Short mmCIF file of C-alpha atoms and ligand atoms in Angstrom, two decimals:
data_model
loop_
_atom_site.label_atom_id
_atom_site.label_comp_id
_atom_site.label_asym_id
_atom_site.label_seq_id
_atom_site.Cartn_x
_atom_site.Cartn_y
_atom_site.Cartn_z
CA MET A 284 3.49 -15.75 6.73
CA ARG A 285 2.93 -13.22 4.02
CA LEU A 286 4.60 -9.87 4.91
CA PHE A 287 5.17 -6.40 3.58
CA ALA A 288 6.33 -3.02 4.88
CA ALA A 289 3.99 -0.06 4.60
CA VAL A 290 3.11 3.52 5.51
CA LEU A 291 -0.38 3.78 7.08
CA PRO A 292 -2.18 7.11 6.50
CA PRO A 293 -4.06 8.61 9.44
CA ALA A 294 -7.87 8.65 9.67
CA HIS A 295 -8.51 12.18 8.40
CA PRO A 296 -6.95 11.86 4.90
CA LEU A 297 -8.44 8.31 4.67
CA GLY A 298 -11.84 9.81 5.30
CA GLN A 299 -11.28 12.49 2.61
CA LEU A 300 -10.36 9.80 0.10
CA ALA A 301 -13.36 7.64 1.11
CA GLU A 302 -15.55 10.63 0.39
CA ARG A 303 -14.00 11.17 -3.04
CA MET A 304 -14.29 7.44 -3.80
CA GLY A 305 -18.02 7.82 -3.59
CA ARG A 306 -17.86 9.57 -6.98
CA LEU A 307 -15.91 6.73 -8.51
CA ARG A 308 -18.44 4.23 -7.28
CA GLU A 309 -21.20 6.04 -9.07
CA LEU A 310 -19.50 5.66 -12.50
CA PRO A 311 -21.08 3.21 -14.93
CA ASP A 312 -20.00 -0.42 -14.34
CA ALA A 313 -18.49 0.37 -10.95
CA ASP A 314 -20.04 -2.77 -9.58
CA ARG A 315 -17.80 -4.76 -11.91
CA LEU A 316 -14.83 -3.75 -9.79
CA ARG A 317 -13.88 -5.18 -6.36
CA TRP A 318 -13.58 -2.14 -4.11
CA THR A 319 -11.35 -1.80 -1.13
CA GLY A 320 -12.10 0.42 1.90
CA PRO A 321 -10.23 2.74 4.27
CA ASP A 322 -9.37 -0.15 6.57
CA ASP A 323 -7.41 -1.71 3.72
CA TRP A 324 -5.55 1.38 2.52
CA HIS A 325 -1.80 1.45 2.88
CA PHE A 326 1.22 2.56 0.91
CA THR A 327 3.35 -0.52 0.33
CA LEU A 328 7.08 0.16 0.73
CA ALA A 329 8.45 -3.30 0.13
CA PHE A 330 6.86 -6.70 -0.40
CA TYR A 331 8.52 -9.67 1.33
CA GLY A 332 6.16 -12.49 0.27
CA GLU A 333 6.14 -15.73 2.30
CA VAL A 334 8.57 -15.27 5.22
CA PRO A 335 9.51 -18.19 7.44
CA GLU A 336 8.85 -17.64 11.12
CA GLU A 337 12.58 -17.98 11.94
CA ALA A 338 13.49 -15.10 9.65
CA LEU A 339 11.15 -12.69 11.44
CA PRO A 340 13.50 -11.52 14.29
CA GLU A 341 16.23 -10.57 11.83
CA LEU A 342 13.76 -8.79 9.53
CA GLN A 343 12.39 -6.85 12.49
CA GLU A 344 15.91 -5.91 13.63
CA ARG A 345 16.76 -4.67 10.14
CA LEU A 346 13.54 -2.73 9.77
CA GLY A 347 14.20 -1.08 13.15
CA ARG A 348 17.58 0.08 11.92
CA ALA A 349 16.08 1.34 8.64
CA ALA A 350 13.53 3.40 10.56
CA HIS A 351 16.29 4.72 12.78
CA ARG A 352 18.19 6.04 9.72
CA CYS A 353 15.22 7.52 7.81
CA ALA A 354 13.69 10.92 8.56
CA ALA A 355 10.00 11.73 9.04
CA TYR A 356 8.50 13.42 5.98
CA GLU A 357 5.37 15.17 4.63
CA LEU A 358 2.91 13.26 2.55
CA ARG A 359 -0.59 13.71 1.19
CA ILE A 360 -2.89 11.43 -0.80
CA ALA A 361 -3.23 13.03 -4.19
CA GLY A 362 -4.37 12.18 -7.74
CA GLY A 363 -4.66 8.63 -8.96
CA GLY A 364 -4.15 6.29 -11.81
CA ARG A 365 -4.51 2.72 -12.96
CA PHE A 366 -2.31 -0.25 -13.59
CA GLY A 367 -3.45 -1.36 -17.04
CA ASP A 368 -7.03 -2.54 -16.89
CA ARG A 369 -6.59 -4.30 -13.53
CA VAL A 370 -6.16 -1.78 -10.69
CA VAL A 371 -7.39 1.72 -9.83
CA TRP A 372 -5.21 3.56 -7.29
CA ALA A 373 -4.82 6.85 -5.44
CA GLY A 374 -1.39 8.42 -5.51
CA ALA A 375 0.88 10.35 -3.16
CA ASP A 376 2.34 13.84 -3.20
CA GLY A 377 4.71 15.58 -0.91
CA ASP A 378 8.26 14.45 -0.14
CA ARG A 379 8.32 11.56 -2.59
CA PRO A 380 12.13 11.33 -2.55
CA ALA A 381 11.94 10.67 1.22
CA MET A 382 9.25 8.04 0.61
CA ARG A 383 11.47 6.51 -2.03
CA ARG A 384 14.43 6.36 0.42
CA LEU A 385 12.22 4.67 3.00
CA ALA A 386 11.02 2.14 0.40
CA ASP A 387 14.64 1.46 -0.57
CA ALA A 388 15.59 1.02 3.07
CA ALA A 389 12.70 -1.40 3.64
CA GLU A 390 13.69 -3.35 0.56
CA ALA A 391 17.35 -3.48 1.72
CA ALA A 392 16.19 -4.67 5.16
CA GLY A 393 14.52 -7.68 3.53
CA ARG A 394 17.58 -8.43 1.46
CA ARG A 395 19.92 -8.19 4.45
CA ALA A 396 17.59 -10.45 6.42
CA GLY A 397 18.21 -13.04 3.75
CA LEU A 398 14.81 -12.87 2.04
CA PRO A 399 14.70 -13.55 -1.69
CA MET A 400 13.57 -10.07 -2.80
CA GLY A 401 13.08 -11.29 -6.35
CA GLU A 402 10.87 -9.39 -8.76
CA HIS A 403 11.14 -5.61 -8.86
CA ARG A 404 8.19 -3.46 -9.83
CA PRO A 405 8.98 0.15 -10.58
CA TYR A 406 8.15 1.94 -7.36
CA THR A 407 4.86 3.84 -7.62
CA PRO A 408 3.51 4.88 -4.22
CA HIS A 409 -0.18 4.07 -4.30
CA LEU A 410 -3.31 2.99 -2.41
CA THR A 411 -5.20 0.28 -4.21
CA LEU A 412 -8.86 1.37 -4.50
CA ALA A 413 -10.32 -1.27 -6.81
CA ARG A 414 -9.41 -4.36 -8.75
CA LYS A 415 -11.08 -5.66 -11.84
CA ARG A 416 -12.99 -8.84 -11.41
CA THR A 417 -13.55 -10.21 -14.92
CA GLY A 418 -14.04 -9.08 -18.48
CA ARG A 419 -13.00 -5.85 -20.14
CA LEU A 420 -13.39 -2.54 -18.42
CA ASP A 421 -11.88 0.81 -19.30
CA LEU A 422 -10.40 2.20 -16.12
CA VAL A 423 -9.53 5.60 -17.55
CA PRO A 424 -12.69 7.28 -16.27
CA TYR A 425 -11.92 6.05 -12.74
CA ALA A 426 -8.40 7.42 -12.82
CA ALA A 427 -9.74 10.65 -14.31
CA ALA A 428 -12.22 11.00 -11.43
CA LEU A 429 -9.25 11.15 -9.04
CA ALA A 430 -7.43 13.87 -10.96
CA GLY A 431 -7.30 17.00 -8.91
CA PHE A 432 -7.94 15.16 -5.67
CA SER A 433 -5.61 16.37 -2.90
CA GLY A 434 -6.10 15.36 0.75
CA SER A 435 -4.67 16.99 3.82
CA ALA A 436 -0.93 16.63 4.37
CA TRP A 437 0.46 14.79 7.40
CA THR A 438 3.89 13.88 8.67
CA VAL A 439 4.83 10.20 8.15
CA THR A 440 6.49 9.28 11.41
CA GLU A 441 6.26 5.46 11.29
CA LEU A 442 7.17 2.44 9.29
CA ALA A 443 4.94 -0.65 9.76
CA LEU A 444 5.57 -4.33 9.15
CA MET A 445 2.30 -5.78 7.96
CA ARG A 446 0.96 -9.28 7.67
CA SER A 447 -1.37 -10.08 4.85
CA HIS A 448 -4.00 -12.74 5.47
CA PRO A 449 -5.14 -13.93 2.04
CA PRO A 450 -8.88 -14.10 1.33
CA ALA A 451 -10.65 -17.39 1.94
CA PRO A 452 -10.50 -19.36 -1.31
CA GLY A 453 -13.76 -19.78 -3.11
CA VAL A 454 -15.64 -17.28 -0.97
CA PRO A 455 -17.09 -14.61 -3.29
CA GLY A 456 -16.23 -11.07 -2.23
CA SER A 457 -13.81 -12.06 0.48
CA ARG A 458 -10.81 -9.79 0.72
CA PRO A 459 -7.28 -10.01 2.12
CA ARG A 460 -6.96 -8.65 5.58
CA TYR A 461 -3.88 -6.70 6.67
CA GLU A 462 -2.58 -6.73 10.22
CA PRO A 463 0.21 -4.53 11.59
CA LEU A 464 2.74 -6.76 13.38
CA ALA A 465 5.18 -4.02 14.46
CA ARG A 466 5.84 -0.30 14.00
CA TRP A 467 8.96 1.77 14.29
CA ARG A 468 9.35 5.58 14.54
CA LEU A 469 11.39 7.33 11.82
CA GLU A 470 14.28 8.83 13.69
CA GLY A 471 16.82 9.84 11.04
P1 LIG B 742 -4.69 -9.67 -3.59
O1 LIG B 742 -3.36 -10.25 -3.85
O2 LIG B 742 -5.65 -10.56 -2.94
O3 LIG B 742 -5.27 -8.88 -4.72
P2 LIG B 742 -3.18 -7.66 -2.13
O4 LIG B 742 -2.32 -7.58 -3.37
O5 LIG B 742 -3.61 -6.39 -1.52
O6 LIG B 742 -4.48 -8.50 -2.45
P3 LIG B 742 -1.00 -9.10 -1.06
O7 LIG B 742 -0.76 -9.78 -2.37
O8 LIG B 742 -0.80 -9.93 0.19
O9 LIG B 742 -2.46 -8.54 -1.01
O10 LIG B 742 -0.06 -7.83 -1.06
C1 LIG B 742 0.15 -7.04 0.08
C2 LIG B 742 0.62 -5.68 -0.36
O11 LIG B 742 1.90 -5.82 -1.09
C3 LIG B 742 -0.26 -4.96 -1.38
O12 LIG B 742 -0.14 -3.58 -1.16
C4 LIG B 742 0.27 -5.34 -2.73
O13 LIG B 742 0.04 -4.34 -3.66
C5 LIG B 742 1.76 -5.40 -2.44
N1 LIG B 742 2.45 -6.33 -3.31
C6 LIG B 742 2.05 -7.65 -3.54
N2 LIG B 742 2.94 -8.25 -4.35
C7 LIG B 742 3.90 -7.35 -4.63
C8 LIG B 742 5.09 -7.35 -5.43
N3 LIG B 742 5.48 -8.47 -6.08
N4 LIG B 742 5.83 -6.22 -5.51
C9 LIG B 742 5.45 -5.12 -4.85
N5 LIG B 742 4.33 -5.05 -4.10
C10 LIG B 742 3.57 -6.11 -3.98
MG1 LIG B 743 -1.49 -9.24 -4.39
#
């Protein structure tokens, strides 16, 4: 199964971002992007890829220990950007060093559970808002429309292990679905 670790924002800041996203969706060519919604929004901490069933208990054990060591921290959804011409995202502000430590701990949990943690992207906490479908599209105006956005702060108190159900192949508009498998309180 396809797994990743994430921080899930609470409903209030998700609603604030959804409201702001309304502006982005009114920009020219917005319909050429595939938009995500509040139910999809999560901050990925570590990506595990395809994990065999038998590795799950150890991964859960390790993630539990990681959460035990890491402290709760303040976060808000703020600003945004783009990855090249492919992805528009909303960013994070607040105790980013603590977020980084949690991401490192989630990554280490995967490694210690024996998962091949292969490719490393530079860690940029983000919520994916839209992906380009086809063709050329300048995403700068979308990122610019998020500048100055700052949602309400909350305290991150949990780490979640998420399962990603890939979209049905060949079904236009179908999206991956994310399901929380387990959550642990940050107790460090
Ligand atoms: P899709 O792949 O259909 O565009 P998705 O990327 O949201 O959707 P997954 O590929 O299952 O779905 O990824 C789940 C989460 O893990 C997403 O937040 C995604 O950005 C992140 N992710 C995926 N691959 C990596 C990777 N190699 N490194 C870091 N994060 C990743
Ligand atoms: Mg993906």
